Amino acid sequence: MSTPHNQGKENDFAKTVLMPGDPLRAKFIAENYLENVRLVNSVRNMLAYTGTYKGKEVTVMGSGMGMPSIGIYSYELFKFYGVEQIIRIGSCGAYQPNLKLFDILICAGTSTDSNYASQYELNGTYSAIASFDLLEKAVASAKARNANYYVGNILSSDLFYRADSDIYKKWQAMGILGVEMESYALYCNAAYLNKKALTILTVSDSLVNKTETTAKEREQSFTQMMEIALDLI
Ligand code: HPA
């Protein structure tokens, strides 16, 4: 079985997939944390590796940036490759003044400015939420690891560069913790296909305090988020 965007065979993917945005991040995780690793996809360089972590099988695969990209890859994994749960690990911009760089967000829900859910022809606004099972486990892991974490609602946006740079204040007033560009589509696909999804994010910049992290700092802070994700396998 292969799809237009994935050359993997049906049994190449584990039931649990960790999805960073950057395919080279997937390679880094595979090389540094997994055993018995094999490359299972390289179509468009969207690298996917399957291996074991503490004896359990897991796949790590890049999602690319934005909802169209993660929408394609996560749909194919759920629908055609027998994947049961996808845990996105990514970065976000903070919308709340109390959030500091490197804080961890466990995304209970995601709001959006995208039209992704219009395909379902619902007579209203779909609220995309995480799997409570994964959410509960992630919170327990974050607590045990003494992480600085928050649980709540985020914005999945179609825009990184935008005409009105103050628009975040309206989302901020609604309690939105931060912004990224993928989770709404991931949570929709999981709901539609009766699978599980969760997003864990590290704050990489702040729209409020106008601070940002260096590439080196991002790499290091990423470790804690990834270890929480690996606890969920
Ligand atoms: N906007 C959108 N996506 C992001 C950001 C941001 O500021 N930071 C990390 N991912």
Short mmCIF file of C-alpha atoms and ligand atoms in Angstrom, two decimals:
data_model
loop_
_atom_site.label_atom_id
_atom_site.label_comp_id
_atom_site.label_asym_id
_atom_site.label_seq_id
_atom_site.Cartn_x
_atom_site.Cartn_y
_atom_site.Cartn_z
CA MET A 1 0.00 0.00 0.00
CA SER A 2 1.33 3.40 -0.86
CA THR A 3 -0.35 6.78 -1.28
CA PRO A 4 0.49 9.82 -3.42
CA HIS A 5 2.61 11.23 -0.59
CA ASN A 6 3.88 8.16 1.21
CA GLN A 7 5.79 5.16 -0.16
CA GLY A 8 5.45 3.12 3.07
CA LYS A 9 3.95 -0.36 3.09
CA GLU A 10 1.03 -1.03 5.39
CA ASN A 11 3.06 -2.51 8.24
CA ASP A 12 5.80 0.11 8.06
CA PHE A 13 4.06 2.42 10.51
CA ALA A 14 3.60 1.95 14.24
CA LYS A 15 0.20 2.53 15.86
CA THR A 16 1.61 5.71 17.43
CA VAL A 17 3.23 8.43 15.33
CA LEU A 18 5.11 11.42 16.73
CA MET A 19 4.92 14.37 14.31
CA PRO A 20 7.30 17.29 14.49
CA GLY A 21 6.85 19.90 11.74
CA ASP A 22 10.40 19.57 10.48
CA PRO A 23 11.36 16.25 8.83
CA LEU A 24 14.95 16.73 9.99
CA ARG A 25 13.60 16.83 13.54
CA ALA A 26 12.04 13.44 12.86
CA LYS A 27 15.46 12.19 11.73
CA PHE A 28 17.11 13.65 14.85
CA ILE A 29 14.61 11.91 17.16
CA ALA A 30 14.97 8.61 15.32
CA GLU A 31 18.77 8.73 15.44
CA ASN A 32 19.05 9.82 19.07
CA TYR A 33 16.13 8.18 20.86
CA LEU A 34 14.98 5.13 18.95
CA GLU A 35 16.44 1.67 18.42
CA ASN A 36 16.13 -0.66 15.43
CA VAL A 37 15.35 2.35 13.23
CA ARG A 38 14.37 2.11 9.57
CA LEU A 39 13.44 4.82 7.09
CA VAL A 40 9.88 4.18 5.87
CA ASN A 41 9.17 7.30 3.83
CA SER A 42 11.20 9.88 1.95
CA VAL A 43 8.68 11.09 -0.66
CA ARG A 44 9.17 14.89 -0.88
CA ASN A 45 11.76 14.46 1.88
CA MET A 46 8.93 14.11 4.40
CA LEU A 47 11.09 11.67 6.34
CA ALA A 48 9.45 8.96 8.45
CA TYR A 49 11.29 6.47 10.63
CA THR A 50 9.95 3.49 12.53
CA GLY A 51 11.83 2.04 15.48
CA THR A 52 11.40 1.15 19.12
CA TYR A 53 11.50 3.21 22.31
CA LYS A 54 11.87 1.22 25.52
CA GLY A 55 10.82 -1.83 23.52
CA LYS A 56 7.65 -0.27 22.08
CA GLU A 57 7.23 0.41 18.39
CA VAL A 58 6.85 4.04 17.35
CA THR A 59 7.10 6.07 14.13
CA VAL A 60 8.36 9.64 13.85
CA MET A 61 7.41 11.58 10.75
CA GLY A 62 7.55 15.25 9.71
CA SER A 63 4.24 17.01 9.06
CA GLY A 64 5.45 20.05 7.15
CA MET A 65 4.07 23.51 7.92
CA GLY A 66 0.42 24.43 7.91
CA MET A 67 -2.93 22.68 7.90
CA PRO A 68 -2.90 21.60 4.24
CA SER A 69 0.36 19.73 4.84
CA ILE A 70 -0.44 18.03 8.17
CA GLY A 71 -3.96 17.45 6.82
CA ILE A 72 -2.59 15.27 4.02
CA TYR A 73 -0.04 13.29 6.03
CA SER A 74 -2.21 12.66 9.08
CA TYR A 75 -5.21 11.64 6.93
CA GLU A 76 -3.14 9.07 5.06
CA LEU A 77 -1.60 7.68 8.25
CA PHE A 78 -4.99 7.28 9.95
CA LYS A 79 -6.89 6.06 6.91
CA PHE A 80 -4.42 3.88 5.04
CA TYR A 81 -1.60 2.91 7.40
CA GLY A 82 -3.43 1.68 10.48
CA VAL A 83 -2.15 4.50 12.69
CA GLU A 84 -4.27 4.91 15.84
CA GLN A 85 -2.76 8.00 17.46
CA ILE A 86 -0.73 10.97 16.32
CA ILE A 87 1.07 13.22 18.77
CA ARG A 88 2.17 16.49 17.25
CA ILE A 89 5.23 18.08 18.85
CA GLY A 90 5.85 21.61 17.69
CA SER A 91 6.54 25.22 18.54
CA CYS A 92 4.19 28.15 19.01
CA GLY A 93 4.01 31.89 19.54
CA ALA A 94 2.65 32.93 22.96
CA TYR A 95 -0.52 35.07 23.08
CA GLN A 96 -0.68 35.43 26.88
CA PRO A 97 1.66 37.76 28.80
CA ASN A 98 2.39 35.23 31.55
CA LEU A 99 3.79 32.66 29.13
CA LYS A 100 7.57 32.45 28.98
CA LEU A 101 9.85 31.09 26.30
CA PHE A 102 10.21 27.30 26.57
CA ASP A 103 6.98 26.86 28.53
CA ILE A 104 5.04 23.83 27.36
CA LEU A 105 1.44 23.93 26.13
CA ILE A 106 -0.68 20.80 26.17
CA CYS A 107 -3.44 21.61 23.73
CA ALA A 108 -6.84 20.53 25.07
CA GLY A 109 -8.52 22.35 22.20
CA THR A 110 -7.74 24.35 19.11
CA SER A 111 -9.56 27.24 17.48
CA THR A 112 -8.90 28.37 13.95
CA ASP A 113 -9.13 31.02 11.25
CA SER A 114 -9.01 28.24 8.65
CA ASN A 115 -11.87 26.82 6.65
CA TYR A 116 -10.73 23.22 7.19
CA ALA A 117 -13.93 21.98 8.85
CA SER A 118 -16.20 23.34 6.09
CA GLN A 119 -15.74 19.97 4.32
CA TYR A 120 -17.98 18.35 6.95
CA GLU A 121 -20.88 20.67 6.08
CA LEU A 122 -21.85 21.15 9.70
CA ASN A 123 -24.48 23.66 10.52
CA GLY A 124 -22.20 25.55 12.93
CA THR A 125 -18.65 25.87 14.25
CA TYR A 126 -16.74 22.66 15.00
CA SER A 127 -14.70 22.70 18.24
CA ALA A 128 -11.62 20.57 17.71
CA ILE A 129 -10.42 18.87 20.90
CA ALA A 130 -7.66 16.49 21.90
CA SER A 131 -8.08 12.86 22.87
CA PHE A 132 -8.77 13.01 26.61
CA ASP A 133 -6.86 9.77 27.11
CA LEU A 134 -3.68 11.26 25.59
CA LEU A 135 -4.29 14.61 27.29
CA GLU A 136 -4.53 13.01 30.72
CA LYS A 137 -1.35 11.00 30.20
CA ALA A 138 0.55 14.02 28.89
CA VAL A 139 -0.46 16.12 31.90
CA ALA A 140 0.66 13.35 34.26
CA SER A 141 4.00 13.10 32.46
CA ALA A 142 4.54 16.88 32.41
CA LYS A 143 3.78 17.01 36.13
CA ALA A 144 6.15 14.15 36.91
CA ARG A 145 8.89 15.83 34.87
CA ASN A 146 8.38 19.14 36.68
CA ALA A 147 7.75 20.92 33.39
CA ASN A 148 6.38 24.47 33.22
CA TYR A 149 3.20 23.54 31.41
CA TYR A 150 -0.24 24.97 30.63
CA VAL A 151 -3.32 23.16 29.37
CA GLY A 152 -5.85 25.00 27.22
CA ASN A 153 -7.01 26.34 23.89
CA ILE A 154 -4.71 27.48 21.09
CA LEU A 155 -5.14 29.09 17.67
CA SER A 156 -4.27 27.13 14.55
CA SER A 157 -3.81 29.82 11.92
CA ASP A 158 -3.38 29.82 8.16
CA LEU A 159 -1.12 32.85 8.53
CA PHE A 160 2.37 33.33 9.87
CA TYR A 161 2.87 36.80 8.32
CA ARG A 162 -0.30 38.86 8.55
CA ALA A 163 -1.51 42.33 7.55
CA ASP A 164 -2.93 43.17 10.98
CA SER A 165 -0.34 42.35 13.63
CA ASP A 166 -2.69 43.34 16.48
CA ILE A 167 -5.33 40.72 15.70
CA TYR A 168 -3.86 38.41 18.35
CA LYS A 169 -5.29 40.67 21.06
CA LYS A 170 -8.81 39.47 20.25
CA TRP A 171 -7.77 35.83 20.59
CA GLN A 172 -5.84 36.72 23.72
CA ALA A 173 -9.02 38.17 25.26
CA MET A 174 -10.70 34.80 24.63
CA GLY A 175 -7.99 33.05 26.64
CA ILE A 176 -6.14 31.55 23.69
CA LEU A 177 -2.69 30.54 24.92
CA GLY A 178 -0.71 30.69 21.70
CA VAL A 179 -0.56 30.27 17.94
CA GLU A 180 0.70 27.56 15.60
CA MET A 181 -0.48 26.36 12.20
CA GLU A 182 -1.37 22.65 12.26
CA SER A 183 -3.38 21.25 15.16
CA TYR A 184 -6.92 22.09 14.06
CA ALA A 185 -6.57 19.95 10.92
CA LEU A 186 -4.96 17.13 12.90
CA TYR A 187 -7.75 17.11 15.50
CA CYS A 188 -10.42 17.26 12.78
CA ASN A 189 -8.91 14.30 10.93
CA ALA A 190 -8.72 12.31 14.16
CA ALA A 191 -12.38 13.06 14.94
CA TYR A 192 -13.56 12.30 11.42
CA LEU A 193 -11.68 8.99 11.25
CA ASN A 194 -12.36 8.01 14.89
CA LYS A 195 -8.69 8.12 15.94
CA LYS A 196 -6.72 9.92 18.68
CA ALA A 197 -4.62 13.06 18.49
CA LEU A 198 -2.82 15.42 20.84
CA THR A 199 -0.57 18.41 20.33
CA ILE A 200 2.23 19.39 22.71
CA LEU A 201 3.99 22.70 21.99
CA THR A 202 6.99 24.60 23.25
CA VAL A 203 6.76 28.40 23.31
CA SER A 204 9.38 29.58 20.80
CA ASP A 205 8.42 33.27 20.62
CA SER A 206 6.01 35.71 22.17
CA LEU A 207 3.69 38.01 20.28
CA VAL A 208 3.14 39.91 23.55
CA ASN A 209 6.71 40.36 24.79
CA LYS A 210 8.31 40.32 21.31
CA THR A 211 10.90 37.79 22.43
CA GLU A 212 12.20 34.83 20.49
CA THR A 213 14.51 31.88 20.92
CA THR A 214 17.62 30.93 19.00
CA ALA A 215 17.78 27.77 16.92
CA LYS A 216 20.13 26.23 19.51
CA GLU A 217 17.78 27.03 22.41
CA ARG A 218 14.84 25.60 20.48
CA GLU A 219 16.70 22.36 19.96
CA GLN A 220 17.41 21.98 23.68
CA SER A 221 13.96 22.97 24.93
CA PHE A 222 12.48 20.55 22.48
CA THR A 223 13.88 17.65 24.51
CA GLN A 224 11.40 17.95 27.39
CA MET A 225 8.38 18.13 25.09
CA MET A 226 9.61 15.12 23.16
CA GLU A 227 10.16 13.08 26.30
CA ILE A 228 6.59 13.82 27.41
CA ALA A 229 5.41 12.64 23.98
CA LEU A 230 7.50 9.46 24.20
CA ASP A 231 5.85 8.71 27.58
CA LEU A 232 2.51 8.36 25.73
CA ILE A 233 3.51 5.48 23.47
N1 HPA B 1 2.86 32.04 14.44
C1 HPA B 1 2.46 30.92 13.85
N2 HPA B 1 3.05 29.76 14.04
C2 HPA B 1 4.10 29.72 14.88
C3 HPA B 1 4.56 30.85 15.53
C4 HPA B 1 3.90 32.07 15.32
O1 HPA B 1 4.27 33.11 15.88
N3 HPA B 1 5.62 30.48 16.30
C5 HPA B 1 5.79 29.16 16.11
N4 HPA B 1 4.88 28.69 15.25
#
